[in-house]
Each structure stands twice: as structure tokens, then as C-alpha cells.
CSV table of C-alpha atoms in Angstrom, one decimal:
chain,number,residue,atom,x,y,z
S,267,UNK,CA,-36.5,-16.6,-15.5
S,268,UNK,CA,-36.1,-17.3,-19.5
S,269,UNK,CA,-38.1,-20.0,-20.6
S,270,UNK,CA,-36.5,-23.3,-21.5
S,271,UNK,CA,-36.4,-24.8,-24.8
S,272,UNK,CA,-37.4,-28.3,-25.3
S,273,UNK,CA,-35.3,-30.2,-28.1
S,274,UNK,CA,-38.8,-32.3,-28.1
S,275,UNK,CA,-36.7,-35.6,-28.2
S,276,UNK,CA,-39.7,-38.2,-27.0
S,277,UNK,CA,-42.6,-39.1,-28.8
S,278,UNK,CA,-43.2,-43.0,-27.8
S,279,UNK,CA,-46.5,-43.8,-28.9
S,280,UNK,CA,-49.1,-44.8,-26.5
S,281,UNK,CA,-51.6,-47.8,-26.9
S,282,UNK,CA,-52.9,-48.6,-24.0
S,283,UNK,CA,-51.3,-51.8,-23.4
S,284,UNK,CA,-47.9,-53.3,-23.0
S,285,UNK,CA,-46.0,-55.0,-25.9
S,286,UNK,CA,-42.8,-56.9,-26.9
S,287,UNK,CA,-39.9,-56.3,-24.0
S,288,UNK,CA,-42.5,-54.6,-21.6
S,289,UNK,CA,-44.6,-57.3,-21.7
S,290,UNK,CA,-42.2,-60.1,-21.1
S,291,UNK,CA,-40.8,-57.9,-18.3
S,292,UNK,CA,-44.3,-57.5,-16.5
S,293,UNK,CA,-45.3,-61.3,-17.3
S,294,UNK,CA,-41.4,-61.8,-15.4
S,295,UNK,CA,-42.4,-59.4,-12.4
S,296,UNK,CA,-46.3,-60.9,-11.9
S,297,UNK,CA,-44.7,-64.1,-11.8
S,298,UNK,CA,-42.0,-63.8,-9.2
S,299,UNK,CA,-44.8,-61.9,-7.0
S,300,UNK,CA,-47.6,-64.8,-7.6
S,301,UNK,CA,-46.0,-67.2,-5.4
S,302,UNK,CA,-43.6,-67.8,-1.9
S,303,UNK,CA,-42.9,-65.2,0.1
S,304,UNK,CA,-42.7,-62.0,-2.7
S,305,UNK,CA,-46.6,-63.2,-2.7
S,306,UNK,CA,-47.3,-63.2,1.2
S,307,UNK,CA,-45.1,-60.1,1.3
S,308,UNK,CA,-47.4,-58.5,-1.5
S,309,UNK,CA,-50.4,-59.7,0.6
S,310,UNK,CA,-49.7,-58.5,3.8
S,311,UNK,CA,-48.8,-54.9,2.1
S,312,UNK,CA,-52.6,-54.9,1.1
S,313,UNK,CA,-53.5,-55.8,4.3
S,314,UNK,CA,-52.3,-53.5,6.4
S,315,UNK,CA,-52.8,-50.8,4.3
S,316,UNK,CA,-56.6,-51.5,4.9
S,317,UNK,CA,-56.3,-50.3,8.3
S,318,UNK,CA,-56.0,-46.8,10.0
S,319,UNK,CA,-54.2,-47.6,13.0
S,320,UNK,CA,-50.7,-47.1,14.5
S,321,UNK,CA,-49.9,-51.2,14.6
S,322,UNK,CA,-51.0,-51.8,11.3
S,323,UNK,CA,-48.9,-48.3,10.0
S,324,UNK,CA,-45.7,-50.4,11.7
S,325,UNK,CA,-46.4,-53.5,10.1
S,326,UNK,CA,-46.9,-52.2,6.4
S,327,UNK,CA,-43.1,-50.2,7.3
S,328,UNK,CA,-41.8,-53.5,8.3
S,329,UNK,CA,-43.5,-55.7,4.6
S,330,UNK,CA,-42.6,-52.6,2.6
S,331,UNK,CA,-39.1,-52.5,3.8
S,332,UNK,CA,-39.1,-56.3,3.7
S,333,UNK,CA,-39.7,-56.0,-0.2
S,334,UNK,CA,-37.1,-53.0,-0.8
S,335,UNK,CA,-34.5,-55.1,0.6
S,336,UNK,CA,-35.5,-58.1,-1.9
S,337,UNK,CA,-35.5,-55.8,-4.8
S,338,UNK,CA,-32.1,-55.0,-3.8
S,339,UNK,CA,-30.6,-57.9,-3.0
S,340,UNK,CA,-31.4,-59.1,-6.8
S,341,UNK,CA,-30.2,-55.2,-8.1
S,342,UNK,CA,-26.8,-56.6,-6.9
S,343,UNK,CA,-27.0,-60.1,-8.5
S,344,UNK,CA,-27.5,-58.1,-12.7
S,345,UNK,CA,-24.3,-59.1,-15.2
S,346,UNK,CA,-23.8,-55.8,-16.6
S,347,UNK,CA,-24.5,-54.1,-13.1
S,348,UNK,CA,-21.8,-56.6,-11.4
S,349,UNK,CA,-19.1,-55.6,-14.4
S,350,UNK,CA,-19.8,-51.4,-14.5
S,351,UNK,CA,-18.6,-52.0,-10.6
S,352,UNK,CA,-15.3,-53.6,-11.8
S,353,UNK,CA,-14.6,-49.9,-13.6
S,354,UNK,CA,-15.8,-47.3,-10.3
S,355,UNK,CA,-13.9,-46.0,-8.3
S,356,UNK,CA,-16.5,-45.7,-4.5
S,357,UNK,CA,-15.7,-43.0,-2.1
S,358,UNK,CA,-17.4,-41.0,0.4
S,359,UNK,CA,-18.1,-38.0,2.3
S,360,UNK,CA,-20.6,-36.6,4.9
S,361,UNK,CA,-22.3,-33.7,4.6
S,362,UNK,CA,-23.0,-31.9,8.5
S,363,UNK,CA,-27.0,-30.6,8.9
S,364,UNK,CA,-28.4,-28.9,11.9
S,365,UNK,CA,-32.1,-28.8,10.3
S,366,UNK,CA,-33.2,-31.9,12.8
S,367,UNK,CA,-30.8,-32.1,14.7
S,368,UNK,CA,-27.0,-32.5,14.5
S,369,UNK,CA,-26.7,-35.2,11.7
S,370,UNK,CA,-23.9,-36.4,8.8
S,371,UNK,CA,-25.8,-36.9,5.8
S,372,UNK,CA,-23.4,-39.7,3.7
S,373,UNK,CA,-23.0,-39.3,0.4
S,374,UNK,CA,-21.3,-42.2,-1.6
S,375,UNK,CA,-19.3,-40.9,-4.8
S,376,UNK,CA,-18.9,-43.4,-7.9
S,377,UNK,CA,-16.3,-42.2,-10.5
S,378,UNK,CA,-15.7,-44.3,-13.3
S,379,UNK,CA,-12.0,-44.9,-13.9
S,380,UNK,CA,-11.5,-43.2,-16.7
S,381,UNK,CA,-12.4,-40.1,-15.2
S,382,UNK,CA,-10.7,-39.8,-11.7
S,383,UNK,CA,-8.3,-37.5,-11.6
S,384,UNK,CA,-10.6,-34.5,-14.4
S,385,UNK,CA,-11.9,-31.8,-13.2
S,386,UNK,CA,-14.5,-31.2,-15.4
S,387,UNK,CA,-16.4,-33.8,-14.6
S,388,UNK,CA,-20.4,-34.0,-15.3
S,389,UNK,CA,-22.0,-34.8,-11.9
S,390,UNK,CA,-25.5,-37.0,-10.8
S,391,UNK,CA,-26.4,-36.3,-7.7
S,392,UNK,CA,-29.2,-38.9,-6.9
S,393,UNK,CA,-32.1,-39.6,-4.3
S,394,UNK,CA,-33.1,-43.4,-4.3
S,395,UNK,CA,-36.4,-44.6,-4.3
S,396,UNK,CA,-38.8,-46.5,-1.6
S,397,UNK,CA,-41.3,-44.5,-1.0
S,398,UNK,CA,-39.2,-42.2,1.4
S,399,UNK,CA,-39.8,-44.9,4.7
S,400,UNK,CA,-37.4,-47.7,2.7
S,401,UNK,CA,-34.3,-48.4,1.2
S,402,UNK,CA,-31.0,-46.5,1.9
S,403,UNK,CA,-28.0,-45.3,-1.0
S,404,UNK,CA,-26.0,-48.5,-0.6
S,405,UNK,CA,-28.8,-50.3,-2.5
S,406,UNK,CA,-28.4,-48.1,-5.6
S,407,UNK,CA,-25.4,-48.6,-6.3
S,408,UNK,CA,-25.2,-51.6,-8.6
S,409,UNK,CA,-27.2,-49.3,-10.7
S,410,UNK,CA,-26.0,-45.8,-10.4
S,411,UNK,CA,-22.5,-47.3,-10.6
S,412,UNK,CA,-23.9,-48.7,-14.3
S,413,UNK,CA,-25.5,-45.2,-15.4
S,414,UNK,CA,-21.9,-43.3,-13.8
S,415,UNK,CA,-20.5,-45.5,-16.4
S,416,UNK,CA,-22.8,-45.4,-19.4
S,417,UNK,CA,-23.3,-41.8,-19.2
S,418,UNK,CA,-19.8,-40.4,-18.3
S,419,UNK,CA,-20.6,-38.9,-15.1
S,420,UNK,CA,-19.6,-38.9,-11.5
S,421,UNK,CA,-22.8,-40.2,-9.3
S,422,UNK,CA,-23.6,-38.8,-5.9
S,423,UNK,CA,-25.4,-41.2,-4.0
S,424,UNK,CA,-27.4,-39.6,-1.4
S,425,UNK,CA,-28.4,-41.0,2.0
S,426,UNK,CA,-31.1,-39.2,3.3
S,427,UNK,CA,-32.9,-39.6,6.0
S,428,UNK,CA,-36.2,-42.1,5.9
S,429,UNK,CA,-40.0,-41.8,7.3
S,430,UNK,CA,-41.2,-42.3,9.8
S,431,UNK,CA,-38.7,-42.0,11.8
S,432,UNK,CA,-37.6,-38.7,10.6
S,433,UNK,CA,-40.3,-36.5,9.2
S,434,UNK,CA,-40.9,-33.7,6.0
S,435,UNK,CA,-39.0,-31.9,5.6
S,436,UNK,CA,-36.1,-33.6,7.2
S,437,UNK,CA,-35.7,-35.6,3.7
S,438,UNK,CA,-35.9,-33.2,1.3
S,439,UNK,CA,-33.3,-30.6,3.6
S,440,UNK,CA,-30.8,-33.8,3.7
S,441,UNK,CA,-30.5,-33.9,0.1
S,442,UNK,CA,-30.3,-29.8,-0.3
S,443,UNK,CA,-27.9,-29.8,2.2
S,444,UNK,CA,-25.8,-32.2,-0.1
S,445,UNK,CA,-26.8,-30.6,-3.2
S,446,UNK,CA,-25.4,-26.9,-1.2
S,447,UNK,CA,-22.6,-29.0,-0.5
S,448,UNK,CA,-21.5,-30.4,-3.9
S,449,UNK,CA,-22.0,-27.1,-5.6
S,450,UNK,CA,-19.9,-25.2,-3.4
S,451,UNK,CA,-17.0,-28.1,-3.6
S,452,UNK,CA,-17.2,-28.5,-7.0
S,453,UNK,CA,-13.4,-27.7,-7.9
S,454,UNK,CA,-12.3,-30.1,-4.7
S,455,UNK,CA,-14.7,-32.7,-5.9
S,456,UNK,CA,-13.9,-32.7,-9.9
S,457,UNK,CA,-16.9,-31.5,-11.0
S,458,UNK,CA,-17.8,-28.8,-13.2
S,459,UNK,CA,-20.3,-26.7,-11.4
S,460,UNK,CA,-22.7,-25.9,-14.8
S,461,UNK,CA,-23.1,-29.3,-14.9
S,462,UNK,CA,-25.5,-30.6,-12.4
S,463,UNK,CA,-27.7,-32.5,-12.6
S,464,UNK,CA,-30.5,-33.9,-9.4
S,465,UNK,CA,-32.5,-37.1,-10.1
S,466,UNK,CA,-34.4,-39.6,-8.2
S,467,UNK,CA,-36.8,-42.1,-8.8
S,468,UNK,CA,-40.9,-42.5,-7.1
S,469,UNK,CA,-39.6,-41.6,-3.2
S,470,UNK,CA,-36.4,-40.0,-4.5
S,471,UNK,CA,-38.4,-38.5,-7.5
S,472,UNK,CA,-40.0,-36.6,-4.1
S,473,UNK,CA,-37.2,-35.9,-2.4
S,474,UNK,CA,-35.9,-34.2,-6.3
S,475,UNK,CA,-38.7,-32.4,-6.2
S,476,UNK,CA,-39.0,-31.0,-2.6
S,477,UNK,CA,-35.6,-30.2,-3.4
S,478,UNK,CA,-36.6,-28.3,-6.3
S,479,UNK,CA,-39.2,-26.6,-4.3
S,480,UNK,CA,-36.5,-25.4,-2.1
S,481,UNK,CA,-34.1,-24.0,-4.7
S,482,UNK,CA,-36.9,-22.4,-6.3
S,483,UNK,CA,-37.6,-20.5,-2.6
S,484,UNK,CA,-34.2,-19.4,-2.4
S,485,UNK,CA,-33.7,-18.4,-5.8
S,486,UNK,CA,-31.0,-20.8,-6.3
S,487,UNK,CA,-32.1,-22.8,-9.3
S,488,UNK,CA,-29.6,-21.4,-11.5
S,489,UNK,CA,-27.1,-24.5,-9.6
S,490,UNK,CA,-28.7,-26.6,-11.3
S,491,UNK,CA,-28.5,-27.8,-15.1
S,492,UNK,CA,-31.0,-30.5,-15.1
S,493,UNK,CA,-33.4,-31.9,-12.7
S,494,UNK,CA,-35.1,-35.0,-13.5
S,495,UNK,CA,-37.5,-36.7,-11.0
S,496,UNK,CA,-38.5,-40.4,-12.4
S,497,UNK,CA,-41.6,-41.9,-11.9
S,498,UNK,CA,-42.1,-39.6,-8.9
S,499,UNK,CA,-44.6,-38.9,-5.8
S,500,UNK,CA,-45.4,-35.3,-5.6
S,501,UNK,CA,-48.7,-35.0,-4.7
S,502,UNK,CA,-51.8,-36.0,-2.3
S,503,UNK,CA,-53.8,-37.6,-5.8
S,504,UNK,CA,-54.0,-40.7,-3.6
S,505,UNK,CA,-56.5,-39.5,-1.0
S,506,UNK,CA,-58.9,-38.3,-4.0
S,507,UNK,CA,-61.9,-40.6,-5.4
S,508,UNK,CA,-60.7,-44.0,-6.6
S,509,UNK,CA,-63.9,-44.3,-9.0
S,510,UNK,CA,-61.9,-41.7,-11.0
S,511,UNK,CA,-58.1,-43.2,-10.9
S,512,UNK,CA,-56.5,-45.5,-13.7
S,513,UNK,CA,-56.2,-48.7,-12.5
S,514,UNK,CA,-52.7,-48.9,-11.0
S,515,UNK,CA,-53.3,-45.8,-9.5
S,516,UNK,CA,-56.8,-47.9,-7.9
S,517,UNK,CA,-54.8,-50.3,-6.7
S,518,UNK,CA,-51.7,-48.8,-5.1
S,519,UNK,CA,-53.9,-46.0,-3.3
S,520,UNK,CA,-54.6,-46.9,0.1
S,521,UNK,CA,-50.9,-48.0,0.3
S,522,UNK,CA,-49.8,-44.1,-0.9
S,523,UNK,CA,-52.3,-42.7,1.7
S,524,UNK,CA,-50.4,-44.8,4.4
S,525,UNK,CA,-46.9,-43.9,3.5
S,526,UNK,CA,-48.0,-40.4,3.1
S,527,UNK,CA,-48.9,-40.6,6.6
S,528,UNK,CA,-45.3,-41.5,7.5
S,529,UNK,CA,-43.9,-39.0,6.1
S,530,UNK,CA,-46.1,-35.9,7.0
S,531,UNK,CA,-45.4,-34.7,10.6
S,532,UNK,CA,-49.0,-33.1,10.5
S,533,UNK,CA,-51.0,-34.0,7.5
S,534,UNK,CA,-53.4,-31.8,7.7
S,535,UNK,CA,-51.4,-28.6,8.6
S,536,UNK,CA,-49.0,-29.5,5.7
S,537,UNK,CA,-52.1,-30.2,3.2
S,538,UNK,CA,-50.7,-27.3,1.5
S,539,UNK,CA,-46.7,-27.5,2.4
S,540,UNK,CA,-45.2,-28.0,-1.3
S,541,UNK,CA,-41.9,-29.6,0.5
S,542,UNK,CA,-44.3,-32.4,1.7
S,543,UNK,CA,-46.4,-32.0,-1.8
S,544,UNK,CA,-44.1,-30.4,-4.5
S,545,UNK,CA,-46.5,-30.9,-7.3
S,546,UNK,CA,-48.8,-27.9,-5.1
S,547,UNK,CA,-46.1,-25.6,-5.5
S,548,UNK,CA,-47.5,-22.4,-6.7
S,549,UNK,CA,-47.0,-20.5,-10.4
S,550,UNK,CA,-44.4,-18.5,-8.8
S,551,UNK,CA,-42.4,-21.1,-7.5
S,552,UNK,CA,-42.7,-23.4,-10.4
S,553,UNK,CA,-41.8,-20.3,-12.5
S,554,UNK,CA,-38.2,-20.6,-10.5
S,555,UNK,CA,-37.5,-24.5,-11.0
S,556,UNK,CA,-34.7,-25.8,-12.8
S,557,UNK,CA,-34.9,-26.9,-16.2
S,558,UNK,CA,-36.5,-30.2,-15.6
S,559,UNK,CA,-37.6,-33.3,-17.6
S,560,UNK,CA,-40.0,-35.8,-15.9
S,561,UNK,CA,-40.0,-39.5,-16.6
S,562,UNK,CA,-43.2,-42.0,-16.1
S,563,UNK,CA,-44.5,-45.3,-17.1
S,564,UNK,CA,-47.7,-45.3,-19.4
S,565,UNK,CA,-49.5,-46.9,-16.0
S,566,UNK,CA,-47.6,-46.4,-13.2
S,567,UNK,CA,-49.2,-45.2,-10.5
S,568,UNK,CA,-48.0,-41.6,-10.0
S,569,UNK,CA,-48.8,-41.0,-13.9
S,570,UNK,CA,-51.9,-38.3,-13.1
S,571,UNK,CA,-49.9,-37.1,-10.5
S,572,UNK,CA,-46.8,-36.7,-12.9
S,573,UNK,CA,-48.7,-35.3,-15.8
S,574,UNK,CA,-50.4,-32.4,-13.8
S,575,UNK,CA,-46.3,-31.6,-12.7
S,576,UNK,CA,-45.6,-31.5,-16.4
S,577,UNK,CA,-48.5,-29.7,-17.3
S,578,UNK,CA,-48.0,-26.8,-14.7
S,579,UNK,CA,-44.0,-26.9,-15.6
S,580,UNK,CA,-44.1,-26.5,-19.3
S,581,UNK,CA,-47.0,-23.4,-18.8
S,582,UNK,CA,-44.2,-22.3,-15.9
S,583,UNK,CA,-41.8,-22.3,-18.9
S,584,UNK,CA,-39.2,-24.7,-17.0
S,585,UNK,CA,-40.5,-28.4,-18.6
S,586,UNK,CA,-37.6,-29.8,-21.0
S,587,UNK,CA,-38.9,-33.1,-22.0
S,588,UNK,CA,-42.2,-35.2,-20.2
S,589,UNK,CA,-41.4,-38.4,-21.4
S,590,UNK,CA,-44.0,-41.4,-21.0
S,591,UNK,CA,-42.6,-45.0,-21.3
S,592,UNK,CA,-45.6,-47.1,-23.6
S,593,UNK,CA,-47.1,-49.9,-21.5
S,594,UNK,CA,-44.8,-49.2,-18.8
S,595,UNK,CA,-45.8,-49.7,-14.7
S,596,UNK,CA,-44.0,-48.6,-11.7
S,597,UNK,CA,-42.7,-51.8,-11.4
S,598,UNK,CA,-41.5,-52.9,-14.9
S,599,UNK,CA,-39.5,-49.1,-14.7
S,600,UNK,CA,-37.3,-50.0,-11.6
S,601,UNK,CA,-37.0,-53.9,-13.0
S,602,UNK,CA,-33.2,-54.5,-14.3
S,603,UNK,CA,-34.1,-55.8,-17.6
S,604,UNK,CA,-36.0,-52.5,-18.7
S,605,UNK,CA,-33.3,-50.3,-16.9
S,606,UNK,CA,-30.8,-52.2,-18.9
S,607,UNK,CA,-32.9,-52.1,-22.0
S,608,UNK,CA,-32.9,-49.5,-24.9
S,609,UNK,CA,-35.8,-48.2,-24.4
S,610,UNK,CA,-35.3,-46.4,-20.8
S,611,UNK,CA,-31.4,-46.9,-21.0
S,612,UNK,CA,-30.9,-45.5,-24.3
S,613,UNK,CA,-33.8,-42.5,-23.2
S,614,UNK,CA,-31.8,-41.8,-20.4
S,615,UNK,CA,-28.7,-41.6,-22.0
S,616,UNK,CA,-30.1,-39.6,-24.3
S,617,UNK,CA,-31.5,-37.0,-22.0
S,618,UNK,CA,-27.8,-36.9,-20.0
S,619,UNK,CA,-26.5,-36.0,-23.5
S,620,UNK,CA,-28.3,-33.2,-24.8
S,621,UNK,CA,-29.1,-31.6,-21.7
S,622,UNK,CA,-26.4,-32.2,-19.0
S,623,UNK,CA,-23.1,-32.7,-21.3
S,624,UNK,CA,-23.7,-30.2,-24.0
């Protein structure tokens, strides 16, 4: 495939600590997790991650689903999420897959006002976050119904299936399975089929990826405009040494190696399966992904993780932009007031414009 060409948009500079906005934000998010039941929530996490055993495995599911559901109950309590709803138009439509089993993936559609009825619509077809065992597409909407907006774009929200109780690949076929499904729809659906773009943030960034992975297998990349997994999972970083991680990276491992676990149907055997670990793709099959730009915070957890993916990409020829938020952690970069904020709003904006819409 031709080699991309980055329009080298990003250069934040990086100091090594968190200023201004970003450090309100994080002094926000460290106190609303120092006390009540975020707190005992955030303490039980740690605690069952500690231990390799079945029981423990369920409770850590049940405290990190416990604090996905928090996160979005306050996702639908933001101002300017609450107004961008009052201009979407919501539908829906299930996609049929046979992969495990006879299922409907449902994929909610949210298309601002001003553009129902085109058919040369831009189209965002998304994979929400949670680690892959948490969250569903319902509790993205407040915001994807605020970037459909901002960004003139119709927003597939995609309801894959979650660990454990469905396993790799199940996820990442649910959401190529829509993606399939969307590009061969396009007309019917109002979009405009060179321009698609697949995004998804840490568990979503995943599923993106896998998804990748898979279009890259089936030499089907050319579907796809832009690809553009945020702060994402892709790889097995978590079970290497701790001595050498970054701090967040220290901090949030045992927890990774868990969920890992509940995804995987056989760790071991897929050790080297790049549809449960995308980022181990090989240099032939990262040679076929779409033109992709990654997104990570200066410290979030998945930063080594995302930077070997962007290293191997842009040598692969298929890396657009690797952009690195200064000071940033996981959670500051799925917290309202940065997503709202110039700095990632304005970035992604910015990336939908230059790559997607021209």
C-alpha cells in the first residue's frame, strides 16, 4: 500500500508534569476518588486484583463495572453534553452475526439535525471504552451525541459484546461485523462511503484495533478513511517487569493482567493472536492498516504500549499523526471537562477536519 502522509499537526510539548487545566482536572478526579464510595470502590479494585482466583476475577468485574456505571451516570449530568442531545436525531439498527452464535449487534445512530435527510454524510463509527468487561453504547452517548455535533458527522454507536462473558474475538468480530455493515449501506444510511472513520477509546481503542487487524487480514483497509484508537489497550505490556514501567503504568498493572484474563479464551494459546493483542500484529499486517492516528495522555497507562503501535505504524508507512496530550492520565482524558476543553476537543476536531472531511 502507498505510504501515508502526515500533515504533522501535533507538537504539544512534554514536561513531565501536569499544568494549568490538566492539573485542576486531575486535582478534581483525585478528589472525588479520595473519599465515600468512589474511594471504597477504587479500594476494592486493588484488592481483588491482588488475587489469582476465579472469585476474586468476579468481584473485580462486579467494582469495575460498579465504577463504569458512576462515570456514566455523571457523562449524562455535563451542560453542553445535555444541549448537543437537544439537536440529534437517535435511531437504531441491528447488525445479524453468526461468529458466536446467532446474535444482533445494536448499533445506535446519532445524526445531528442539520444533516438528516444528506447523503453525503461523514460517518464515526465508535467502540466505547471499559476495558472490554464494562460499559455498553448507551453510556456514550451524551458524548458522541456532542462530538456528532461539533464535528459534522453521523455517529455509529457500537454495542459490542463484553468479557467475560463473551470472549476474543467475539468483540472485535461484533464491531467488523458493523463496520461490513455500514460500508455496504452506505447510500441507505446517508453516508458517504470514503468517509469512514473507526474510533474508540482504552477498551474500544482495542476493539479499533482488533478491528484493524482484521481489515488488514482481509485486505479491506481501503473502507476505511481514518482509524483512530484513543488511549488504547493493545498489547500484553502489563504482564512484563513493573521495575521498568512509568508510574501509572506500575500502578494499574495487576488490574490490566486481570481484565486481560477476561477477555482471552486461552491466554496462553493467544499470546501471539494480534485480534486479542493488536499491537503484535506483524510488519505485513501493519503494512495493510488504515491510515491511522493514535491519541494518548503524557501518563496514561497504555502510553509504552501506544508508542511502540506508533512506532511500528509510522515505519509500516500507515501512522498519520501520534498525538500525546502533556501531563495527561487515563483518567483526566475520559473526564468531561478535558473532553470539553480545547486542548483534546479542539485536537479532535482538528484531526476529523483534515483527515476525515477533506
Amino acid at each position: 500500500m502507498e505510504r501515508v502522509q502526515s500533515k504533522n499537526l501535533f507538537n504539544f510539548p512534554l514536561k513531565g508534569l501536569a499544568e494549568g487545566e490538566v492539573a485542576e482536572i486531575d486535582a478534581q478526579i483525585m478528589a472525588k476518588h479520595s473519599s465515600g464510595p468512589p474511594a471504597e470502590i477504587k479500594r476494592k479494585i486493588t484488592e481483588f486484583s491482588l488475587k489469582d482466583d476465579e472469585a476474586s476475577r468476579n468481584q473485580l468485574l462486579t467494582m469495575i463495572r460498579a465504577n463504569n456505571a458512576g462515570r456514566a451516570i455523571m457523562l449524562r449530568s455535563v451542560p453542553p453534553f445535555q444541549e448537543a442531545a437537544k439537536n440529534i436525531q437517535a435511531t437504531e439498527f441491528k447488525v445479524p452475526t453468526s461468529h458466536d452464535g446467532n446474535f444482533d449487534v445494536l448499533v445506535e445512530v446519532y445524526t445531528p439535525k442539520t444533516l438528516v435527510g444528506r447523503s453525503d454524510n461523514a460517518a464515526f463509527i465508535f467502540a466505547h471504552g471499559g476495558g472490554c468487561v464494562s460499559g455498553d453504547a448507551r453510556e456514550s452517548k451524551p458524548y458522541l451525541d456532542w462530538m456528532a455535533l461539533s464535528a459534522d458527522m453521523v455517529a455509529f454507536n457500537v454495542d459490542y459484546r463484553l468479557a467475560p462473558e463473551a470472549k476474543c474475538p467475539t468483540n472485535v468480530r461484533d464491531f467488523y461485523e458493523a463496520i461490513k455493515y455500514i460500508c455496504q449501506n452506505a447510500e441507505k444510511l446517508g453516508i458517504d462511503p470514503k468517509k469512514i472513520c473507526i474510533a474508540g477509546q482504552s477498551g474500544g481503542g482495542y476493539v479499533v484495533a482488533g478491528a484493524c487487524v482484521m481489515l488488514a487480514q482481509n485486505d479491506e483497509s481501503h473502507l476505511i478513511k481514518l482509524a483512530m484508537p484513543a488511549i488504547p489497550m493493545v498489547d500484553d505490556y502489563a504482564f512484563s517487569d513493573p521495575g521498568a514501567m512509568t508510574l501509572e503504568e506500575r500502578d494499574s498493572h495487576t488490574v490490566m493482567r486481570q481484565v486481560w484474563r477476561m477477555i482471552a479464551a486461552d491466554i496462553d494459546q493467544q499470546a501471539d493472536d494480534p485480534l486479542l493483542y493488536p499491537g503484535k500484529a506483524s510488519d505485513e499486517i501493519m503494512a495493510k492498516f488504515p491510515p491511522t492516528v493514535l491519541v494518548v495522555g503524557e501518563f496514561d497507562m497504555f502510553i509504552t504500549s501506544t508508542a511502540r503501535l506508533a512506532r511500528r505504524l509510522r515505519r509500516a508507512g500507515r501512522l498519520l499523526e501520534f498525538v500525546v496530550f502533556p501531563g495527561v492520565t487515563h483518567h483526566v482524558c475520559i473526564w468531561p471537562a478535558f473532553r470539553t476543553g480545547e486542548m483534546f476537543d479542539g485536537t479532535i476536531k482538528k484531526i476529523i477536519q483534515e483527515y476525515l472531511h477533506k
